[in-house]
mmCIF file of C-alpha atoms in Angstrom:
data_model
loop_
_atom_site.group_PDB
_atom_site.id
_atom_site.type_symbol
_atom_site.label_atom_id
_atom_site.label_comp_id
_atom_site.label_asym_id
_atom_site.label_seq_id
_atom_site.Cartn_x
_atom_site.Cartn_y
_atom_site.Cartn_z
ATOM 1 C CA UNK A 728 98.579 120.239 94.841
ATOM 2 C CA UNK A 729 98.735 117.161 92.807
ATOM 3 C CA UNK A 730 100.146 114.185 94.810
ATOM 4 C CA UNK A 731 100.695 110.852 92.139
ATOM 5 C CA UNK A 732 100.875 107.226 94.060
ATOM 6 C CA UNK A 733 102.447 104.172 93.460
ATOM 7 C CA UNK A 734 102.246 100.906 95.374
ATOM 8 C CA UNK A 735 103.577 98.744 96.345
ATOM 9 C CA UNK A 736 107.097 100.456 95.492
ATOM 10 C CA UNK A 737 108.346 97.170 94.385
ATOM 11 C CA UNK A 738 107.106 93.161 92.829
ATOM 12 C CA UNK A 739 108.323 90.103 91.913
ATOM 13 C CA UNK A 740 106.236 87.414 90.105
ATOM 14 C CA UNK A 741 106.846 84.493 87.917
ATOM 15 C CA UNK A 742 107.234 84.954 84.203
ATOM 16 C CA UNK A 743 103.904 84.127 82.495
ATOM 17 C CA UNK A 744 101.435 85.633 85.271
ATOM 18 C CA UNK A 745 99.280 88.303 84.370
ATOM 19 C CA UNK A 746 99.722 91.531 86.535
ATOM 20 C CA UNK A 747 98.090 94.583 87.148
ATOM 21 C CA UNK A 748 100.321 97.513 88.322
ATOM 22 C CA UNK A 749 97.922 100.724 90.379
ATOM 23 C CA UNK A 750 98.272 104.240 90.622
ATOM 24 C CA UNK A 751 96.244 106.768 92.078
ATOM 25 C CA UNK A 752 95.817 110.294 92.111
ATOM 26 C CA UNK A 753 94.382 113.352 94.234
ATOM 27 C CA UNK A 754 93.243 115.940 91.816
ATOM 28 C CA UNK A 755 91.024 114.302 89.614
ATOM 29 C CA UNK A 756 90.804 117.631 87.074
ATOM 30 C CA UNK A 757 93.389 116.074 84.894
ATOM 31 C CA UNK A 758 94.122 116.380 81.250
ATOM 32 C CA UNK A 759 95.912 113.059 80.676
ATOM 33 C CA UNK A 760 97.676 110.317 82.280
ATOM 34 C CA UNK A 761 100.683 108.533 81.030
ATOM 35 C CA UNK A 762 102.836 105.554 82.181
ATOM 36 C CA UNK A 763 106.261 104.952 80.804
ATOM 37 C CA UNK A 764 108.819 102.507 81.464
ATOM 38 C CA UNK A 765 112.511 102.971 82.898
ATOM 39 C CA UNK A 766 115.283 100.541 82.741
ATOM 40 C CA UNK A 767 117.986 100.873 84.800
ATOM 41 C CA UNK A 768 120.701 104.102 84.141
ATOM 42 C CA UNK A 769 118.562 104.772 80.999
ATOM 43 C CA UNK A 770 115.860 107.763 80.341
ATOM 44 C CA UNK A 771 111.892 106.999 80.281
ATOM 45 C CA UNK A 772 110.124 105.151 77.751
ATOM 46 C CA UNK A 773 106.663 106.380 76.947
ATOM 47 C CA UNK A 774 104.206 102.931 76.987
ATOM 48 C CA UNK A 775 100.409 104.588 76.836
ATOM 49 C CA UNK A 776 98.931 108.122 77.008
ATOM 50 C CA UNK A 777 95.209 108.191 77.913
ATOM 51 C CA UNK A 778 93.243 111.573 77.588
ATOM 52 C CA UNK A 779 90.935 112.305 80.175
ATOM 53 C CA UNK A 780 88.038 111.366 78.161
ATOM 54 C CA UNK A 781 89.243 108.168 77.183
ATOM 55 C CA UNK A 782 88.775 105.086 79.439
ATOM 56 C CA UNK A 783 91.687 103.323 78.281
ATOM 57 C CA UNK A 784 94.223 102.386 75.603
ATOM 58 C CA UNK A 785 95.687 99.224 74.777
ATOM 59 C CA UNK A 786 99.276 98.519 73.052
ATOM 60 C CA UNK A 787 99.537 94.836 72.590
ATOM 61 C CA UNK A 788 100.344 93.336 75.963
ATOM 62 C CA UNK A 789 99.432 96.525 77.618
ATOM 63 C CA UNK A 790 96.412 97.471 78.831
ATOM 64 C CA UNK A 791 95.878 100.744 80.722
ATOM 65 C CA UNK A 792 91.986 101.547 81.759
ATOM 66 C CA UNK A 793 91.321 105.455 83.781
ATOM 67 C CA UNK A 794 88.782 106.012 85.851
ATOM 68 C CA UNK A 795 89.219 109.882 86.662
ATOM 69 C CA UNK A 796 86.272 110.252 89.122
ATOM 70 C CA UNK A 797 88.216 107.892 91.665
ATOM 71 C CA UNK A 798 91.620 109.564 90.739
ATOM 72 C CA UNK A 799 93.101 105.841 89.612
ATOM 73 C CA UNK A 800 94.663 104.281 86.626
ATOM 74 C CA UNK A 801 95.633 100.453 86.219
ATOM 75 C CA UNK A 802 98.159 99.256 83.375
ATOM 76 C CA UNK A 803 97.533 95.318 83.163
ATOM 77 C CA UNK A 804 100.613 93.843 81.719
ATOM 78 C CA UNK A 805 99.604 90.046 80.167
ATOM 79 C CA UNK A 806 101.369 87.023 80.111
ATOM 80 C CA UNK A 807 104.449 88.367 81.556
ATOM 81 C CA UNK A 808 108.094 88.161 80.774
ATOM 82 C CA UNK A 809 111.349 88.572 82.013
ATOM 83 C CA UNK A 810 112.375 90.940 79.662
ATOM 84 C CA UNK A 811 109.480 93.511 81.332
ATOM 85 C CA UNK A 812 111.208 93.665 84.466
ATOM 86 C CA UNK A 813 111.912 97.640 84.957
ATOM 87 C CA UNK A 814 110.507 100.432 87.067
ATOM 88 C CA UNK A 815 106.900 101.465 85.569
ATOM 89 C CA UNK A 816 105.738 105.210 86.157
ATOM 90 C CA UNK A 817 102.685 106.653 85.863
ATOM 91 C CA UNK A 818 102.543 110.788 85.286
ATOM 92 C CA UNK A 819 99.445 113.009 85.518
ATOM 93 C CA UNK A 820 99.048 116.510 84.044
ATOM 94 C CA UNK A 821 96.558 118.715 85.743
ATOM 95 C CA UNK A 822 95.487 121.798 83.173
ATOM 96 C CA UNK A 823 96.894 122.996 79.987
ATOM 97 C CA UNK A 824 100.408 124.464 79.852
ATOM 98 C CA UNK A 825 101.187 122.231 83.252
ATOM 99 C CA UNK A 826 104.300 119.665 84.120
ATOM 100 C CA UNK A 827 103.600 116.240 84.585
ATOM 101 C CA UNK A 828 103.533 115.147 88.109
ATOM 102 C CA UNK A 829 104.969 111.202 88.683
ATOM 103 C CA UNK A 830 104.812 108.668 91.297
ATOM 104 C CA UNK A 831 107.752 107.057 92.624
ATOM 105 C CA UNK A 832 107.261 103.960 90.130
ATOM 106 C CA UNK A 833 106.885 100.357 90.907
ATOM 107 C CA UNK A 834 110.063 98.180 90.161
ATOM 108 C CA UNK A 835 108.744 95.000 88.835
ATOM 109 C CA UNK A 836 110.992 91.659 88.352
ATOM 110 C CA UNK A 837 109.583 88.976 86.308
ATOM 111 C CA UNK A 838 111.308 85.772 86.977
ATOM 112 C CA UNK A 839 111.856 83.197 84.503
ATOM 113 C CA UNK B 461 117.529 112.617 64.965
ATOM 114 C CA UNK B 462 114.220 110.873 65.640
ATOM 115 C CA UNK B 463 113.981 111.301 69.659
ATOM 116 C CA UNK B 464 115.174 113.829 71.941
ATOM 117 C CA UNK B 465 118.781 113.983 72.405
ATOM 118 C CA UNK B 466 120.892 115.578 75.528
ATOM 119 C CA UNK B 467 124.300 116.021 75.838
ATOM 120 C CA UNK B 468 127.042 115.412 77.477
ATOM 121 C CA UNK B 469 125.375 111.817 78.468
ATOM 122 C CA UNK B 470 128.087 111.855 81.782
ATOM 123 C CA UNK B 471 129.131 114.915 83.593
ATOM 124 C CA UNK B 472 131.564 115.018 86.477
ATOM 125 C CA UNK B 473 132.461 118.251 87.567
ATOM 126 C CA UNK B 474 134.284 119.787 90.759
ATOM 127 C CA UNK B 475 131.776 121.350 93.448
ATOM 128 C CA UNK B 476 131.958 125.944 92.547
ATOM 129 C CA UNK B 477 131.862 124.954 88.983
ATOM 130 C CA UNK B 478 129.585 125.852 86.626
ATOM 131 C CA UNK B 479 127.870 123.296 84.510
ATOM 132 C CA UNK B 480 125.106 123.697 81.375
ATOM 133 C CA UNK B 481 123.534 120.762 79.894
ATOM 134 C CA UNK B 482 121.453 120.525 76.490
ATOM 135 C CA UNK B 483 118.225 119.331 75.009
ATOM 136 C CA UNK B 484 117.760 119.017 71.912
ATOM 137 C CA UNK B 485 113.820 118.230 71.467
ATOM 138 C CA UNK B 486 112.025 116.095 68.796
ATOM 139 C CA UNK B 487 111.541 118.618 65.892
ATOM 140 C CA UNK B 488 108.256 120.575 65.915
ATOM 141 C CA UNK B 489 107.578 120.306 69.761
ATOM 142 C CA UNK B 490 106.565 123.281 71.018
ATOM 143 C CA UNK B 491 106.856 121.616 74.723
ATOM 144 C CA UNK B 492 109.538 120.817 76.463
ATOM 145 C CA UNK B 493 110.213 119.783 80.116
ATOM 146 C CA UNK B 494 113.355 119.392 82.548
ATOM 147 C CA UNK B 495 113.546 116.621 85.707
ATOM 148 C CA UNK B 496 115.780 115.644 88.307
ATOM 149 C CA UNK B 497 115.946 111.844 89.299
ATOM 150 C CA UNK B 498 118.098 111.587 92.360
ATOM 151 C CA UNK B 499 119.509 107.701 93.548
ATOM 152 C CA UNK B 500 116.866 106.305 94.276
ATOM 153 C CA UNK B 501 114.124 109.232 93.887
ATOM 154 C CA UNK B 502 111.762 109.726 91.782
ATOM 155 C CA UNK B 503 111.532 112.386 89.153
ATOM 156 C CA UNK B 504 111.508 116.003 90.634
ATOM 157 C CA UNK B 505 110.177 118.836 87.836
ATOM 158 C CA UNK B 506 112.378 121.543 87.391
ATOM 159 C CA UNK B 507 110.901 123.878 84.319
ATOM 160 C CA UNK B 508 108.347 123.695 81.871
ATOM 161 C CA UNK B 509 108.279 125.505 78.668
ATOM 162 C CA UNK B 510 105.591 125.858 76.286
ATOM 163 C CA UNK B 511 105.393 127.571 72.938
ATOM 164 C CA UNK B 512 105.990 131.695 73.395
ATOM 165 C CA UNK B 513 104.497 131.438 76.364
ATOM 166 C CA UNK B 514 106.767 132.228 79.765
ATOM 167 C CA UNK B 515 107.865 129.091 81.446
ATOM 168 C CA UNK B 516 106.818 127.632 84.293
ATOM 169 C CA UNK B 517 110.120 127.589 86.463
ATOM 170 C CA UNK B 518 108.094 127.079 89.600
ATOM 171 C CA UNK B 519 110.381 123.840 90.374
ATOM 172 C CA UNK B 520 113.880 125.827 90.369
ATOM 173 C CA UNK B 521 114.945 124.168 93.778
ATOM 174 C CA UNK B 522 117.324 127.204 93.765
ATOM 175 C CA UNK B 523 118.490 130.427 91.757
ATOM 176 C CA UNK B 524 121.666 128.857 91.072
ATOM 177 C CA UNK B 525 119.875 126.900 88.640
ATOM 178 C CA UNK B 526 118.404 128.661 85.153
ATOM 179 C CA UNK B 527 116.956 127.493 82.015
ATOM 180 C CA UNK B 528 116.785 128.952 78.635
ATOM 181 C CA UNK B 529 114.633 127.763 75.559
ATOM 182 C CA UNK B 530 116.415 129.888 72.160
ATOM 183 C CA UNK B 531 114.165 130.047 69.164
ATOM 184 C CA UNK B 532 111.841 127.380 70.607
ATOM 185 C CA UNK B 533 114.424 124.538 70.076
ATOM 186 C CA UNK B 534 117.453 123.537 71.983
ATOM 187 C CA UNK B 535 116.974 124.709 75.770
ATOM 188 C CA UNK B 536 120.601 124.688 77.903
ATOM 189 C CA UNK B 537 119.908 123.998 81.402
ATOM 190 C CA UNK B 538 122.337 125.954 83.430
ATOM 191 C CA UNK B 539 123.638 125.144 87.114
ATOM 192 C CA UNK B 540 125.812 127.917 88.513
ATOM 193 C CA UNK B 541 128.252 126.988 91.450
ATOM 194 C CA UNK B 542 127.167 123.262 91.764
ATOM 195 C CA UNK B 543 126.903 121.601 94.825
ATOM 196 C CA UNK B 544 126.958 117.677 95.764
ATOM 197 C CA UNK B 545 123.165 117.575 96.468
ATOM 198 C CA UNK B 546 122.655 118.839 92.648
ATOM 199 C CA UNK B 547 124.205 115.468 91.476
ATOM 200 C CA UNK B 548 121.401 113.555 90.273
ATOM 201 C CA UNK B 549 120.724 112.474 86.624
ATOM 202 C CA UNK B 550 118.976 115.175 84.437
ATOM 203 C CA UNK B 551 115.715 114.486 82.168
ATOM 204 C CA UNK B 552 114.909 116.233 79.527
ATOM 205 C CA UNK B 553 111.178 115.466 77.736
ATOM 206 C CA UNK B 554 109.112 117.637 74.507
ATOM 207 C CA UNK B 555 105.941 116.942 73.460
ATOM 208 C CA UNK B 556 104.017 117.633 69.911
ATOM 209 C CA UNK B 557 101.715 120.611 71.815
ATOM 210 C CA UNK B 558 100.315 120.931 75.542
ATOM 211 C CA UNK B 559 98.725 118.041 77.045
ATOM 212 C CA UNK B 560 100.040 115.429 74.088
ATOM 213 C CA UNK B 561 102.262 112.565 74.826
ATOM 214 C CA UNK B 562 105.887 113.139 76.369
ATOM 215 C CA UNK B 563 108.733 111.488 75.422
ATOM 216 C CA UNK B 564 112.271 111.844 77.071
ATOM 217 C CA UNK B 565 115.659 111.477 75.914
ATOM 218 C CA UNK B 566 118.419 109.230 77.778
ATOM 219 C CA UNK B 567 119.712 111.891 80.210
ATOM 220 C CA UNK B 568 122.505 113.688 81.417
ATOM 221 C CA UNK B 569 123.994 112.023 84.504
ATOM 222 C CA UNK B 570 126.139 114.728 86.761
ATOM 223 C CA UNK B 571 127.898 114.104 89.371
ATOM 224 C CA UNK B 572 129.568 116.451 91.591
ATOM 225 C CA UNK B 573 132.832 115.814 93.237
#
């Protein structure tokens, strides 16, 4: 059974600092991974999809690298703002015509 | 419209009721998926469908709860005799094809009283 990881659960830096955000997975057999972005009382925004033969994808400050044979995916956020404070989830899916399985999420706060 | 849209955004409904909430998916996605977020949880799958092919309803937490998908569009999510435990806030997601990037509308938030 795929288990998805998150820590910590929560972070708080100062606006400007570069930041790296970790998940980690136990099947490493997966198709894809995805992180998306939640703000609070509002759905998921999808941020970066990376297939499983891709090593990473990059959408301006956003930088998510995948390194399947260790089950573990990083999305560096750069130069940090408040306005990225929300809860960041990452979602695996494990073999074709399969759900995604999330972590918790990590609820960052960016301080100005 | 250009995302994937669920109605009624707010639900509050008395517990013995019976409740169904829509998705309507980005047009031309064959998949579509339904979650539960809980306060405070994180996002619990409930049913997967894909194309003609028969869903994956594995994460039903109960047979009160049923999904249909009609002419590979809209699916209704149906709770039958709601409980308090089944408020939580309901995700709906579609993607293009299998294993392509998933994007989810805003949510129905029920609550149970």
């Amino acid at each position: 059974k795929q288990e998805v990881t998150q820590i910590p659960a929560a972070l708080s830096v100062p606006e400007g600092e570069n930041l790296v955000l970790n998940c980690s997975f136990t099947d490493s057999a997966i198709y894809n991974l995805q992180w998306f972005r939640q703000d609070p009382g509002k759905g998921l925004t999808s941020l970066l999809l990376i297939q499983s033969s891709q090593r990473e994808q990059t959408s301006g400050r956003l930088n998510a690298s995948l390194d399947k044979s260790s089950g573990r995916s990083t999305l560096y956020i750069a130069a940090s703002q408040p306005g990225d404070s929300a809860t960041y989830l990452c979602a695996v899916q494990t073999g074709a015509n399969s759900k995604l399985t999330f972590g918790k999420g990590i609820t960052l706060s960016v301080r100005p | 419209g250009a995302g994937v849209s669920q109605s009624p955004s707010n639900k509050v409904t008395e517990k013995g009721k019976d409740v169904e909430l829509r998705c309507d998916p980005i047009s031309g996605h064959t998949a579509l998926y339904w979650y539960r977020q809980s306060l405070g949880q994180g996002l619990e799958f409930l049913i997967y469908f894909q194309g003609n092919s028969a869903p994956d309803k594995s994460g039903l937490p109960s047979d009160r709860f049923s999904a249909e998908r009609t002419g590979g569009s809209v699916s209704t999510l149906t709770i039958q005799r709601t409980q308090q435990e089944d408020s939580a806030v309901y995700l709906c997601a579609s993607s293009l094809e299998q294993n392509t990037e998933a994007f989810f509308g805003q949510g129905t938030r029920l609550t149970v009283v």
